[in-house]
């Protein structure tokens, strides 16, 4: 028996990603978003959606660049703060004690303490309604050596990204391994 | 110390969502995607990205409609299969024993057994590269009564959506509660 909730953005899971940008005086800013996702494999691209009212919106429209820093769950409080405060009024890096590092590839800063970083240049943007949608081409992904597995690839249980449950406004960690992709389903083929 | 992985779609977390569509003979199909995300709150919209080679791509271009069915972790095997098989050659509903139900709102079917369903009409699409990006306006969200919490809202630990770790190709469940959003960060403000 299914209950109808109407027209709303109610879907699980959504990510917790921190978007880095510079303002027109070169000051680093970072804001947290849950409205985003990968949108193309080649060129590799990741989308983010922002309200025009955000400071980050203006920054990205000017620089046509952003980073995505993926926080570990130990930084949940900081990530939550990044989503509530505005860079118009406060220096979020200073307040949290986290470190802004400028990308060598795009005109945007990232959060040094976060384990996974994407550096993106905007290749497309358009207004949907309340949010403007940005498509960023991923120029590089940088990952802390400490969160790599034995195979040299990032281990999600070491990165420990945060899951956002919208509507109920809860953050969760990543849980147990369920199985291998492109493998488990073979027995049905 | 960060290691550079180059230009690739390496980011955590990404979702596991099953996209329902009808072909031009009215046969239901479903495929699993990880390239998608919410992109606007008003109108509420969710994106999916598809390769042109997929059967679903042709279906959606014709019907301008799709559903997103969120599988619970107990259907990980079926979700993996939906991402490997093609509706051109097999009836994926018949093979898995899962039930296609036609939406009343859009010309697309959803997976009855999955706990969370979104019914979407395409309002925008464009080609990025390998993938075409679809923006779907969410007309309704339907959720199983059995996965609602005491507050009447969907409980992510009952829905039990699947997290995809790309590059390492692993599925994970949702883990422990980390805290309340728009709340934990207040102590930094």
mmCIF file of C-alpha atoms in Angstrom:
data_model
loop_
_atom_site.group_PDB
_atom_site.id
_atom_site.type_symbol
_atom_site.label_atom_id
_atom_site.label_comp_id
_atom_site.label_asym_id
_atom_site.label_seq_id
_atom_site.Cartn_x
_atom_site.Cartn_y
_atom_site.Cartn_z
ATOM 1 C CA UNK A 1 0.000 0.000 0.000
ATOM 2 C CA UNK A 2 1.624 3.256 -1.150
ATOM 3 C CA UNK A 3 0.926 6.688 0.264
ATOM 4 C CA UNK A 4 1.063 9.693 -2.062
ATOM 5 C CA UNK A 5 3.227 12.602 -0.890
ATOM 6 C CA UNK A 6 2.554 14.895 -3.847
ATOM 7 C CA UNK A 7 5.033 16.821 -5.968
ATOM 8 C CA UNK A 8 8.179 17.169 -3.915
ATOM 9 C CA UNK A 9 11.895 16.416 -3.845
ATOM 10 C CA UNK A 10 11.525 13.330 -1.709
ATOM 11 C CA UNK A 11 14.060 10.712 -2.728
ATOM 12 C CA UNK A 12 16.861 8.737 -1.058
ATOM 13 C CA UNK A 13 19.808 8.859 -1.080
ATOM 14 C CA UNK A 14 21.157 12.344 -1.751
ATOM 15 C CA UNK A 15 24.782 13.354 -1.195
ATOM 16 C CA UNK A 16 26.404 15.887 1.125
ATOM 17 C CA UNK A 17 28.924 17.782 -0.960
ATOM 18 C CA UNK A 18 30.739 21.024 -0.185
ATOM 19 C CA UNK A 19 31.095 23.416 -3.117
ATOM 20 C CA UNK A 20 34.118 25.709 -3.096
ATOM 21 C CA UNK A 21 34.300 29.048 -4.930
ATOM 22 C CA UNK A 22 36.073 32.415 -4.815
ATOM 23 C CA UNK A 23 34.268 35.721 -4.661
ATOM 24 C CA UNK A 24 35.326 38.712 -6.757
ATOM 25 C CA UNK A 25 37.797 39.778 -4.063
ATOM 26 C CA UNK A 26 39.426 36.353 -4.092
ATOM 27 C CA UNK A 27 38.007 35.250 -0.751
ATOM 28 C CA UNK A 28 37.337 31.524 -0.519
ATOM 29 C CA UNK A 29 33.831 30.326 0.270
ATOM 30 C CA UNK A 30 32.236 26.915 0.661
ATOM 31 C CA UNK A 31 28.605 25.827 0.849
ATOM 32 C CA UNK A 32 26.993 22.443 1.300
ATOM 33 C CA UNK A 33 24.546 21.040 -1.218
ATOM 34 C CA UNK A 34 22.473 17.897 -1.570
ATOM 35 C CA UNK A 35 21.082 18.714 -4.999
ATOM 36 C CA UNK A 36 23.713 17.255 -7.275
ATOM 37 C CA UNK A 37 24.936 14.143 -9.041
ATOM 38 C CA UNK A 38 27.151 12.721 -11.732
ATOM 39 C CA UNK A 39 25.667 13.429 -15.169
ATOM 40 C CA UNK A 40 28.113 12.167 -17.794
ATOM 41 C CA UNK A 41 31.017 9.712 -18.003
ATOM 42 C CA UNK A 42 32.767 11.301 -20.984
ATOM 43 C CA UNK A 43 33.514 14.096 -20.522
ATOM 44 C CA UNK A 44 33.265 13.324 -16.800
ATOM 45 C CA UNK A 45 30.807 15.798 -15.320
ATOM 46 C CA UNK A 46 29.073 16.471 -12.028
ATOM 47 C CA UNK A 47 26.079 18.753 -11.518
ATOM 48 C CA UNK A 48 25.234 21.052 -8.667
ATOM 49 C CA UNK A 49 22.097 23.154 -8.253
ATOM 50 C CA UNK A 50 22.060 26.474 -6.418
ATOM 51 C CA UNK A 51 19.525 29.113 -5.540
ATOM 52 C CA UNK A 52 20.356 32.508 -7.038
ATOM 53 C CA UNK A 53 20.224 34.002 -3.566
ATOM 54 C CA UNK A 54 23.341 32.128 -2.466
ATOM 55 C CA UNK A 55 26.738 33.795 -2.409
ATOM 56 C CA UNK A 56 28.165 30.787 -4.208
ATOM 57 C CA UNK A 57 25.823 31.326 -7.160
ATOM 58 C CA UNK A 58 27.322 34.729 -7.897
ATOM 59 C CA UNK A 59 30.851 33.449 -7.408
ATOM 60 C CA UNK A 60 30.407 30.580 -9.849
ATOM 61 C CA UNK A 61 28.650 32.710 -12.454
ATOM 62 C CA UNK A 62 31.696 34.967 -12.407
ATOM 63 C CA UNK A 63 34.478 32.394 -12.237
ATOM 64 C CA UNK A 64 32.761 29.580 -14.157
ATOM 65 C CA UNK A 65 34.531 27.168 -11.833
ATOM 66 C CA UNK A 66 33.902 25.258 -8.636
ATOM 67 C CA UNK A 67 35.264 22.412 -6.593
ATOM 68 C CA UNK A 68 33.376 19.654 -4.812
ATOM 69 C CA UNK A 69 34.915 18.546 -1.507
ATOM 70 C CA UNK A 70 33.410 15.372 -0.067
ATOM 71 C CA UNK A 71 33.346 15.575 3.740
ATOM 72 C CA UNK A 72 33.981 12.540 5.922
ATOM 73 C CA UNK A 73 31.370 11.869 8.564
ATOM 74 C CA UNK A 74 33.660 13.274 11.259
ATOM 75 C CA UNK A 75 33.063 16.662 9.633
ATOM 76 C CA UNK A 76 29.256 16.421 9.666
ATOM 77 C CA UNK A 77 28.914 19.418 11.978
ATOM 78 C CA UNK A 78 31.118 21.565 9.743
ATOM 79 C CA UNK A 79 29.258 20.431 6.623
ATOM 80 C CA UNK A 80 25.946 21.307 8.255
ATOM 81 C CA UNK A 81 27.291 24.744 9.169
ATOM 82 C CA UNK A 82 28.531 25.303 5.594
ATOM 83 C CA UNK A 83 24.942 24.784 4.447
ATOM 84 C CA UNK A 84 23.422 27.276 6.884
ATOM 85 C CA UNK A 85 25.849 30.203 7.035
ATOM 86 C CA UNK A 86 26.457 32.600 4.142
ATOM 87 C CA UNK A 87 29.842 33.659 2.816
ATOM 88 C CA UNK A 88 28.404 37.120 2.388
ATOM 89 C CA UNK A 89 28.595 37.596 6.148
ATOM 90 C CA UNK A 90 31.172 35.181 7.491
ATOM 91 C CA UNK A 91 34.430 33.494 6.615
ATOM 92 C CA UNK A 92 33.390 29.867 6.935
ATOM 93 C CA UNK A 93 36.942 28.564 6.725
ATOM 94 C CA UNK A 94 38.086 30.805 9.548
ATOM 95 C CA UNK A 95 35.085 29.888 11.683
ATOM 96 C CA UNK A 96 35.637 26.153 11.353
ATOM 97 C CA UNK A 97 39.411 26.191 11.308
ATOM 98 C CA UNK A 98 39.400 24.259 8.038
ATOM 99 C CA UNK A 99 41.865 25.100 5.287
ATOM 100 C CA UNK A 100 41.082 26.579 1.871
ATOM 101 C CA UNK A 101 43.532 25.439 -0.788
ATOM 102 C CA UNK A 102 43.426 26.980 -4.250
ATOM 103 C CA UNK A 103 43.078 24.571 -7.152
ATOM 104 C CA UNK A 104 45.860 24.647 -9.726
ATOM 105 C CA UNK A 105 43.389 23.747 -12.447
ATOM 106 C CA UNK A 106 40.374 25.987 -11.887
ATOM 107 C CA UNK A 107 39.785 29.305 -10.138
ATOM 108 C CA UNK A 108 38.220 27.832 -6.996
ATOM 109 C CA UNK A 109 39.349 26.603 -3.576
ATOM 110 C CA UNK A 110 38.754 23.253 -1.903
ATOM 111 C CA UNK A 111 38.707 21.999 1.694
ATOM 112 C CA UNK A 112 42.104 20.476 2.403
ATOM 113 C CA UNK A 113 40.907 18.311 5.317
ATOM 114 C CA UNK A 114 38.205 16.551 3.261
ATOM 115 C CA UNK A 115 39.342 13.264 1.709
ATOM 116 C CA UNK A 116 37.964 13.535 -1.853
ATOM 117 C CA UNK A 117 38.124 16.632 -4.067
ATOM 118 C CA UNK A 118 36.827 17.327 -7.577
ATOM 119 C CA UNK A 119 37.945 20.351 -9.592
ATOM 120 C CA UNK A 120 35.381 21.477 -12.147
ATOM 121 C CA UNK A 121 34.912 24.050 -14.861
ATOM 122 C CA UNK A 122 31.355 25.009 -15.753
ATOM 123 C CA UNK A 123 30.417 23.878 -19.253
ATOM 124 C CA UNK A 124 26.655 24.450 -19.041
ATOM 125 C CA UNK A 125 24.150 26.156 -16.790
ATOM 126 C CA UNK A 126 20.472 26.845 -16.999
ATOM 127 C CA UNK A 127 17.651 27.985 -14.812
ATOM 128 C CA UNK A 128 15.037 25.415 -13.906
ATOM 129 C CA UNK A 129 13.020 27.386 -11.345
ATOM 130 C CA UNK A 130 14.111 28.102 -7.809
ATOM 131 C CA UNK A 131 17.459 26.495 -8.605
ATOM 132 C CA UNK A 132 20.007 27.071 -11.331
ATOM 133 C CA UNK A 133 21.625 23.909 -12.552
ATOM 134 C CA UNK A 134 25.364 23.852 -13.244
ATOM 135 C CA UNK A 135 27.156 21.132 -15.187
ATOM 136 C CA UNK A 136 30.821 21.016 -14.284
ATOM 137 C CA UNK A 137 33.427 19.105 -16.211
ATOM 138 C CA UNK A 138 35.670 17.242 -13.772
ATOM 139 C CA UNK A 139 39.301 18.095 -14.590
ATOM 140 C CA UNK A 140 40.833 16.143 -11.730
ATOM 141 C CA UNK A 141 39.894 14.080 -8.689
ATOM 142 C CA UNK A 142 42.244 14.170 -5.714
ATOM 143 C CA UNK A 143 41.956 11.656 -2.896
ATOM 144 C CA UNK A 144 43.807 11.389 0.408
ATOM 145 C CA UNK A 145 46.324 8.548 0.376
ATOM 146 C CA UNK A 146 44.992 7.524 3.798
ATOM 147 C CA UNK A 147 41.560 6.529 2.393
ATOM 148 C CA UNK A 148 42.806 4.288 -0.412
ATOM 149 C CA UNK A 149 42.283 0.534 -0.244
ATOM 150 C CA UNK A 150 44.774 -2.207 -0.969
ATOM 151 C CA UNK A 151 43.857 -1.969 -4.665
ATOM 152 C CA UNK A 152 44.951 1.680 -4.720
ATOM 153 C CA UNK A 153 41.379 2.914 -5.211
ATOM 154 C CA UNK A 154 39.311 4.993 -2.793
ATOM 155 C CA UNK A 155 37.628 2.837 -0.155
ATOM 156 C CA UNK A 156 34.160 4.206 0.616
ATOM 157 C CA UNK A 157 34.380 2.859 4.159
ATOM 158 C CA UNK A 158 37.513 4.927 4.697
ATOM 159 C CA UNK A 159 36.246 8.026 2.885
ATOM 160 C CA UNK A 160 33.039 7.716 4.958
ATOM 161 C CA UNK A 161 30.897 10.159 2.949
ATOM 162 C CA UNK A 162 27.664 11.484 4.427
ATOM 163 C CA UNK A 163 24.180 10.570 3.178
ATOM 164 C CA UNK A 164 21.416 13.162 3.464
ATOM 165 C CA UNK A 165 17.841 12.047 4.074
ATOM 166 C CA UNK A 166 15.813 15.001 2.952
ATOM 167 C CA UNK A 167 12.315 15.736 4.271
ATOM 168 C CA UNK A 168 13.331 14.124 7.547
ATOM 169 C CA UNK A 169 16.563 16.170 7.613
ATOM 170 C CA UNK A 170 18.929 13.535 8.910
ATOM 171 C CA UNK A 171 22.526 12.705 8.111
ATOM 172 C CA UNK A 172 23.630 9.088 7.949
ATOM 173 C CA UNK A 173 26.878 7.272 7.396
ATOM 174 C CA UNK A 174 27.570 4.572 4.824
ATOM 175 C CA UNK A 175 26.625 1.091 5.987
ATOM 176 C CA UNK A 176 27.647 -2.438 5.303
ATOM 177 C CA UNK A 177 28.795 -3.898 1.998
ATOM 178 C CA UNK A 178 25.869 -5.425 0.090
ATOM 179 C CA UNK A 179 27.800 -6.862 -2.829
ATOM 180 C CA UNK A 180 29.673 -6.289 -6.064
ATOM 181 C CA UNK A 181 28.146 -4.238 -8.851
ATOM 182 C CA UNK A 182 27.965 -5.695 -12.372
ATOM 183 C CA UNK A 183 28.280 -9.064 -10.700
ATOM 184 C CA UNK A 184 25.464 -9.888 -8.254
ATOM 185 C CA UNK A 185 22.833 -9.637 -10.975
ATOM 186 C CA UNK A 186 24.532 -12.162 -13.261
ATOM 187 C CA UNK A 187 22.632 -15.056 -11.799
ATOM 188 C CA UNK A 188 19.438 -13.549 -13.192
ATOM 189 C CA UNK A 189 20.819 -13.279 -16.740
ATOM 190 C CA UNK B 1 48.787 13.937 1.046
ATOM 191 C CA UNK B 2 46.373 13.729 -1.871
ATOM 192 C CA UNK B 3 46.787 11.477 -4.876
ATOM 193 C CA UNK B 4 45.569 12.686 -8.264
ATOM 194 C CA UNK B 5 43.266 10.295 -10.152
ATOM 195 C CA UNK B 6 42.808 12.483 -13.245
ATOM 196 C CA UNK B 7 39.583 13.415 -15.016
ATOM 197 C CA UNK B 8 37.009 10.821 -14.023
ATOM 198 C CA UNK B 9 33.607 10.346 -12.414
ATOM 199 C CA UNK B 10 35.021 9.381 -9.072
ATOM 200 C CA UNK B 11 32.818 10.707 -6.280
ATOM 201 C CA UNK B 12 30.909 9.272 -3.316
ATOM 202 C CA UNK B 13 28.047 8.729 -2.736
ATOM 203 C CA UNK B 14 25.983 8.037 -5.844
ATOM 204 C CA UNK B 15 22.472 6.565 -5.781
ATOM 205 C CA UNK B 16 21.041 3.322 -7.128
ATOM 206 C CA UNK B 17 17.807 4.235 -8.854
ATOM 207 C CA UNK B 18 15.698 2.184 -11.245
ATOM 208 C CA UNK B 19 14.219 4.092 -14.171
ATOM 209 C CA UNK B 20 10.920 2.821 -15.586
ATOM 210 C CA UNK B 21 9.735 3.461 -19.144
ATOM 211 C CA UNK B 22 7.484 1.999 -21.828
ATOM 212 C CA UNK B 23 8.649 1.142 -25.312
ATOM 213 C CA UNK B 24 6.618 1.969 -28.413
ATOM 214 C CA UNK B 25 4.717 -1.309 -28.103
ATOM 215 C CA UNK B 26 3.754 -0.494 -24.521
ATOM 216 C CA UNK B 27 6.110 -3.024 -22.935
ATOM 217 C CA UNK B 28 7.470 -1.959 -19.554
ATOM 218 C CA UNK B 29 11.207 -1.694 -19.057
ATOM 219 C CA UNK B 30 13.420 -0.729 -16.164
ATOM 220 C CA UNK B 31 17.120 0.089 -15.961
ATOM 221 C CA UNK B 32 19.379 0.999 -13.068
ATOM 222 C CA UNK B 33 21.338 4.232 -13.026
ATOM 223 C CA UNK B 34 23.794 5.882 -10.662
ATOM 224 C CA UNK B 35 24.165 9.088 -12.686
ATOM 225 C CA UNK B 36 21.351 11.223 -11.305
ATOM 226 C CA UNK B 37 20.304 13.595 -8.558
ATOM 227 C CA UNK B 38 17.798 16.174 -7.416
ATOM 228 C CA UNK B 39 18.273 19.417 -9.356
ATOM 229 C CA UNK B 40 15.532 21.828 -8.288
ATOM 230 C CA UNK B 41 13.137 22.267 -5.360
ATOM 231 C CA UNK B 42 10.475 24.262 -7.207
ATOM 232 C CA UNK B 43 9.394 22.815 -9.516
ATOM 233 C CA UNK B 44 10.650 19.631 -7.870
ATOM 234 C CA UNK B 45 12.923 17.913 -10.375
ATOM 235 C CA UNK B 46 15.246 14.942 -10.540
ATOM 236 C CA UNK B 47 17.819 14.289 -13.249
ATOM 237 C CA UNK B 48 18.907 11.053 -14.854
ATOM 238 C CA UNK B 49 21.621 10.560 -17.461
ATOM 239 C CA UNK B 50 21.509 7.823 -20.068
ATOM 240 C CA UNK B 51 23.668 6.626 -22.902
ATOM 241 C CA UNK B 52 21.945 6.824 -26.265
ATOM 242 C CA UNK B 53 22.625 3.124 -26.769
ATOM 243 C CA UNK B 54 20.228 2.142 -23.991
ATOM 244 C CA UNK B 55 16.716 0.956 -24.714
ATOM 245 C CA UNK B 56 15.440 3.333 -22.040
ATOM 246 C CA UNK B 57 16.887 6.335 -23.889
ATOM 247 C CA UNK B 58 14.671 5.699 -26.912
ATOM 248 C CA UNK B 59 11.649 5.017 -24.722
ATOM 249 C CA UNK B 60 11.999 8.266 -22.813
ATOM 250 C CA UNK B 61 12.675 10.342 -25.921
ATOM 251 C CA UNK B 62 9.393 9.038 -27.295
ATOM 252 C CA UNK B 63 7.228 9.213 -24.178
ATOM 253 C CA UNK B 64 8.889 12.194 -22.468
ATOM 254 C CA UNK B 65 8.178 10.464 -19.177
ATOM 255 C CA UNK B 66 9.890 8.181 -16.681
ATOM 256 C CA UNK B 67 9.591 6.924 -13.157
ATOM 257 C CA UNK B 68 12.306 6.455 -10.562
ATOM 258 C CA UNK B 69 11.825 3.438 -8.284
ATOM 259 C CA UNK B 70 14.166 3.351 -5.287
ATOM 260 C CA UNK B 71 15.099 -0.261 -4.482
ATOM 261 C CA UNK B 72 15.532 -1.455 -0.921
ATOM 262 C CA UNK B 73 18.783 -3.248 -0.198
ATOM 263 C CA UNK B 74 17.002 -6.612 -0.254
ATOM 264 C CA UNK B 75 16.593 -6.048 -4.001
ATOM 265 C CA UNK B 76 20.275 -5.313 -4.668
ATOM 266 C CA UNK B 77 20.618 -8.351 -6.924
ATOM 267 C CA UNK B 78 17.601 -7.324 -9.002
ATOM 268 C CA UNK B 79 18.835 -3.734 -9.221
ATOM 269 C CA UNK B 80 22.233 -4.949 -10.413
ATOM 270 C CA UNK B 81 20.566 -7.124 -13.046
ATOM 271 C CA UNK B 82 18.421 -4.172 -14.226
ATOM 272 C CA UNK B 83 21.654 -2.302 -14.916
ATOM 273 C CA UNK B 84 23.254 -5.093 -16.930
ATOM 274 C CA UNK B 85 20.466 -6.581 -19.061
ATOM 275 C CA UNK B 86 18.758 -4.735 -21.914
ATOM 276 C CA UNK B 87 15.014 -4.429 -22.445
ATOM 277 C CA UNK B 88 15.690 -4.853 -26.144
ATOM 278 C CA UNK B 89 16.337 -8.542 -25.545
ATOM 279 C CA UNK B 90 14.615 -9.494 -22.309
ATOM 280 C CA UNK B 91 11.594 -8.721 -20.195
ATOM 281 C CA UNK B 92 13.308 -7.713 -16.972
ATOM 282 C CA UNK B 93 10.102 -7.730 -14.953
ATOM 283 C CA UNK B 94 9.297 -11.273 -16.025
ATOM 284 C CA UNK B 95 12.835 -12.437 -15.325
ATOM 285 C CA UNK B 96 12.889 -11.057 -11.770
ATOM 286 C CA UNK B 97 9.264 -11.713 -10.912
ATOM 287 C CA UNK B 98 8.826 -8.055 -9.990
ATOM 288 C CA UNK B 99 5.649 -6.190 -10.913
ATOM 289 C CA UNK B 100 5.326 -3.311 -13.407
ATOM 290 C CA UNK B 101 2.529 -0.907 -12.466
ATOM 291 C CA UNK B 102 1.551 1.863 -14.865
ATOM 292 C CA UNK B 103 1.612 5.376 -13.459
ATOM 293 C CA UNK B 104 -1.689 7.276 -13.544
ATOM 294 C CA UNK B 105 0.198 10.530 -14.022
ATOM 295 C CA UNK B 106 2.809 9.832 -16.690
ATOM 296 C CA UNK B 107 3.221 7.292 -19.464
ATOM 297 C CA UNK B 108 5.705 5.081 -17.625
ATOM 298 C CA UNK B 109 5.668 2.072 -15.288
ATOM 299 C CA UNK B 110 7.235 1.661 -11.863
ATOM 300 C CA UNK B 111 8.366 -1.296 -9.748
ATOM 301 C CA UNK B 112 5.558 -2.084 -7.304
ATOM 302 C CA UNK B 113 7.771 -3.908 -4.805
ATOM 303 C CA UNK B 114 10.177 -0.971 -4.355
ATOM 304 C CA UNK B 115 9.293 1.307 -1.426
ATOM 305 C CA UNK B 116 9.714 4.775 -2.956
ATOM 306 C CA UNK B 117 8.487 5.860 -6.400
ATOM 307 C CA UNK B 118 8.757 9.142 -8.303
ATOM 308 C CA UNK B 119 6.670 9.885 -11.396
ATOM 309 C CA UNK B 120 8.302 12.377 -13.736
ATOM 310 C CA UNK B 121 7.655 14.201 -16.978
ATOM 311 C CA UNK B 122 10.655 15.357 -18.972
ATOM 312 C CA UNK B 123 10.931 19.144 -19.069
ATOM 313 C CA UNK B 124 14.451 19.419 -20.445
ATOM 314 C CA UNK B 125 17.081 17.227 -22.037
ATOM 315 C CA UNK B 126 20.430 17.848 -23.616
ATOM 316 C CA UNK B 127 23.441 15.960 -24.771
ATOM 317 C CA UNK B 128 26.608 16.366 -22.751
ATOM 318 C CA UNK B 129 28.786 13.746 -24.391
ATOM 319 C CA UNK B 130 28.471 10.011 -23.869
ATOM 320 C CA UNK B 131 25.371 10.660 -21.771
ATOM 321 C CA UNK B 132 22.185 12.580 -22.439
ATOM 322 C CA UNK B 133 20.908 14.431 -19.420
ATOM 323 C CA UNK B 134 17.184 14.435 -18.660
ATOM 324 C CA UNK B 135 15.489 16.770 -16.209
ATOM 325 C CA UNK B 136 12.224 15.306 -14.983
ATOM 326 C CA UNK B 137 9.613 17.277 -13.085
ATOM 327 C CA UNK B 138 8.391 15.170 -10.155
ATOM 328 C CA UNK B 139 4.588 15.027 -10.295
ATOM 329 C CA UNK B 140 4.147 12.688 -7.348
ATOM 330 C CA UNK B 141 6.126 10.664 -4.829
ATOM 331 C CA UNK B 142 4.583 7.442 -3.569
ATOM 332 C CA UNK B 143 5.975 5.650 -0.536
ATOM 333 C CA UNK B 144 5.060 2.323 1.054
ATOM 334 C CA UNK B 145 3.142 2.795 4.287
ATOM 335 C CA UNK B 146 5.407 0.152 5.826
ATOM 336 C CA UNK B 147 8.521 2.374 5.577
ATOM 337 C CA UNK B 148 7.068 5.477 7.211
ATOM 338 C CA UNK B 149 8.265 6.565 10.637
ATOM 339 C CA UNK B 150 6.197 7.668 13.607
ATOM 340 C CA UNK B 151 6.128 11.200 12.178
ATOM 341 C CA UNK B 152 4.448 9.924 9.013
ATOM 342 C CA UNK B 153 7.519 10.649 6.882
ATOM 343 C CA UNK B 154 9.705 8.106 5.093
ATOM 344 C CA UNK B 155 12.327 6.602 7.389
ATOM 345 C CA UNK B 156 15.583 6.082 5.495
ATOM 346 C CA UNK B 157 16.462 3.145 7.737
ATOM 347 C CA UNK B 158 13.225 1.432 6.699
ATOM 348 C CA UNK B 159 13.458 2.407 3.020
ATOM 349 C CA UNK B 160 17.055 1.120 3.099
ATOM 350 C CA UNK B 161 18.201 2.609 -0.217
ATOM 351 C CA UNK B 162 21.408 1.400 -1.823
ATOM 352 C CA UNK B 163 24.594 3.459 -2.149
ATOM 353 C CA UNK B 164 26.845 2.877 -5.150
ATOM 354 C CA UNK B 165 30.599 3.269 -4.800
ATOM 355 C CA UNK B 166 31.758 3.768 -8.357
ATOM 356 C CA UNK B 167 35.278 2.923 -9.532
ATOM 357 C CA UNK B 168 35.386 0.180 -6.896
ATOM 358 C CA UNK B 169 31.944 -1.082 -8.019
ATOM 359 C CA UNK B 170 30.459 -1.900 -4.646
ATOM 360 C CA UNK B 171 26.975 -1.534 -3.225
ATOM 361 C CA UNK B 172 26.526 -0.443 0.368
ATOM 362 C CA UNK B 173 23.616 0.063 2.705
ATOM 363 C CA UNK B 174 22.808 3.180 4.683
ATOM 364 C CA UNK B 175 24.589 3.353 8.043
ATOM 365 C CA UNK B 176 24.067 4.922 11.404
ATOM 366 C CA UNK B 177 22.442 8.252 12.148
ATOM 367 C CA UNK B 178 25.059 11.006 12.370
ATOM 368 C CA UNK B 179 22.784 13.856 13.398
ATOM 369 C CA UNK B 180 20.119 16.358 12.441
ATOM 370 C CA UNK B 181 20.550 18.606 9.422
ATOM 371 C CA UNK B 182 20.136 22.374 9.800
ATOM 372 C CA UNK B 183 20.832 21.804 13.453
ATOM 373 C CA UNK B 184 24.258 20.284 14.213
ATOM 374 C CA UNK B 185 26.048 23.217 12.618
ATOM 375 C CA UNK B 186 24.337 25.848 14.766
ATOM 376 C CA UNK B 187 27.007 25.692 17.401
ATOM 377 C CA UNK B 188 29.478 27.085 14.865
ATOM 378 C CA UNK B 189 27.268 30.057 13.988
#
